[in-house]
mmCIF file of C-alpha atoms in Angstrom:
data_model
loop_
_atom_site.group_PDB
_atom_site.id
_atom_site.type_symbol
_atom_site.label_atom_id
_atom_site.label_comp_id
_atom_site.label_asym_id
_atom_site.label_seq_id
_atom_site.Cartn_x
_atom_site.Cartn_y
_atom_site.Cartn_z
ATOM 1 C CA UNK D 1 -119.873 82.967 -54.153
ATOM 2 C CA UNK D 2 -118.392 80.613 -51.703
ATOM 3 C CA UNK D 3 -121.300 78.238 -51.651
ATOM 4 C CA UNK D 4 -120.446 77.855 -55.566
ATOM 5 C CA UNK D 5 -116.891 77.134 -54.746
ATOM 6 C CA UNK D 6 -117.477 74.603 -52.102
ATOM 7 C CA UNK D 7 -118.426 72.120 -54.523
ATOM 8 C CA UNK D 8 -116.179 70.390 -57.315
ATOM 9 C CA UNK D 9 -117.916 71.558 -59.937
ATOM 10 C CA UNK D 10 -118.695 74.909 -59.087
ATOM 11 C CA UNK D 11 -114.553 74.826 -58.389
ATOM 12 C CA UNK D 12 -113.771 73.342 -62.018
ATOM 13 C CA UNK D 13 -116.150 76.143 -63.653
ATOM 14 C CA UNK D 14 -114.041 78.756 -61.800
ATOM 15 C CA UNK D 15 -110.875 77.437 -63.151
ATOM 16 C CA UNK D 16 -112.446 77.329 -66.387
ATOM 17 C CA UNK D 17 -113.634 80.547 -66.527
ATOM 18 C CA UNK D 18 -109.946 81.724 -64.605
ATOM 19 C CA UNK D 19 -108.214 79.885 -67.553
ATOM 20 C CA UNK D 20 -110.058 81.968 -70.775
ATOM 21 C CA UNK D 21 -109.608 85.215 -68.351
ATOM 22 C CA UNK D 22 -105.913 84.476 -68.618
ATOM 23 C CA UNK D 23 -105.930 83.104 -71.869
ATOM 24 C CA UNK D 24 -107.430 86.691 -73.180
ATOM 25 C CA UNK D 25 -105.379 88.647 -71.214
ATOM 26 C CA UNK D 26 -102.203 86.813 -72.881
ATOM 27 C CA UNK D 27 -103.616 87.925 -75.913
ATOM 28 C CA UNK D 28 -104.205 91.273 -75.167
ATOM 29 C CA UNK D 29 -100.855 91.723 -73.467
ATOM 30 C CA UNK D 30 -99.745 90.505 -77.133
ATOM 31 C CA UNK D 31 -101.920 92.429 -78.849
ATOM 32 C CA UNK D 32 -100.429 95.435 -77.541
ATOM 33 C CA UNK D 33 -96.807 94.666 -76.940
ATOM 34 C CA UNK D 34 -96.150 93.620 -80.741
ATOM 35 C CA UNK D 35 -99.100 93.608 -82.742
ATOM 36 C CA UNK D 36 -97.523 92.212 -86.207
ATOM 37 C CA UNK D 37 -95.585 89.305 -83.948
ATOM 38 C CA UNK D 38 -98.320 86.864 -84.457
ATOM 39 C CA UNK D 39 -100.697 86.302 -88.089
ATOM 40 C CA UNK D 40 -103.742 85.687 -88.458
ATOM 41 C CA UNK D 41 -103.240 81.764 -89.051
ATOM 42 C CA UNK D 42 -100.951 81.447 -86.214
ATOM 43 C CA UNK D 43 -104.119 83.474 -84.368
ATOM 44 C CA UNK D 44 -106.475 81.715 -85.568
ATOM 45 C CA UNK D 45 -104.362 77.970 -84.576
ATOM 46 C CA UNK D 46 -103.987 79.521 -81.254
ATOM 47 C CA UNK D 47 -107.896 80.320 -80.708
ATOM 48 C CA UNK D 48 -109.384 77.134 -82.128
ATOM 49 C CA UNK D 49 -106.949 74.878 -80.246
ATOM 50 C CA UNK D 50 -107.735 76.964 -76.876
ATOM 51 C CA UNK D 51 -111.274 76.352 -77.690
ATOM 52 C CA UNK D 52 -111.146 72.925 -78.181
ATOM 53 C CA UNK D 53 -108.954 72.526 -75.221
ATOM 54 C CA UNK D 54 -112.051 74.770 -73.243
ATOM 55 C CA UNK D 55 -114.603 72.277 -74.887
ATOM 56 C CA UNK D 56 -113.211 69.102 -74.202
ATOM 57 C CA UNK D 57 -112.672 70.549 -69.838
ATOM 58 C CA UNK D 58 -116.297 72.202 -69.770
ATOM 59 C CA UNK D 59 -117.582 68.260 -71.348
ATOM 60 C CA UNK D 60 -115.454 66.736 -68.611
ATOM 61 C CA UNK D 61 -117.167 68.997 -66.078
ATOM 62 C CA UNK D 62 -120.604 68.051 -67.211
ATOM 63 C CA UNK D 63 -119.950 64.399 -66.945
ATOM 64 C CA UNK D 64 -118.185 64.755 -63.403
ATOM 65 C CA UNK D 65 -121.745 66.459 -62.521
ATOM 66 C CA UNK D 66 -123.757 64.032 -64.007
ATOM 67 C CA UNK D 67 -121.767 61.113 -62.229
ATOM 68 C CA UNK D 68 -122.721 63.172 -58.657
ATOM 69 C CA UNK D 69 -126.139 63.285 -59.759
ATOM 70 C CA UNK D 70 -126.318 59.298 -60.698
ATOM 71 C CA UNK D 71 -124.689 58.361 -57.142
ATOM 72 C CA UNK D 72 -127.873 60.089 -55.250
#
């Protein structure tokens, strides 16, 4: 586990992966707390910008590594 963390991109995958943990758990704790707070468009807005968000970082990462991998 540490070897993947000692490079940047094994770093930006973690936070990646930390952010949707997160991201879920809001939704859980939301989920349970009051579960007719949110609708289903507001929902649905929420998950498809967070995915797009999530896209757009995991694209970044894969050009960071393919810059590393042109340098060589």
């Amino acid at each position: 586990m540490r070897t993947r963390l000692e490079s940047d991109t094994g770093f930006y995958v973690a936070v990646g992966l930390f952010t949707i943990l997160v991201f879920l758990g809001g939704l859980v704790v939301l989920a349970v707390s009051d579960p007719s707070g949110i609708g289903a468009a507001e929902l649905g807005g929420l998950v498809v910008g967070f995915s797009l968000f999530m896209i757009v970082f995991f694209a970044s990462v894969a050009v960071h590594r393919l810059e590393d991998r042109d340098e060589r």
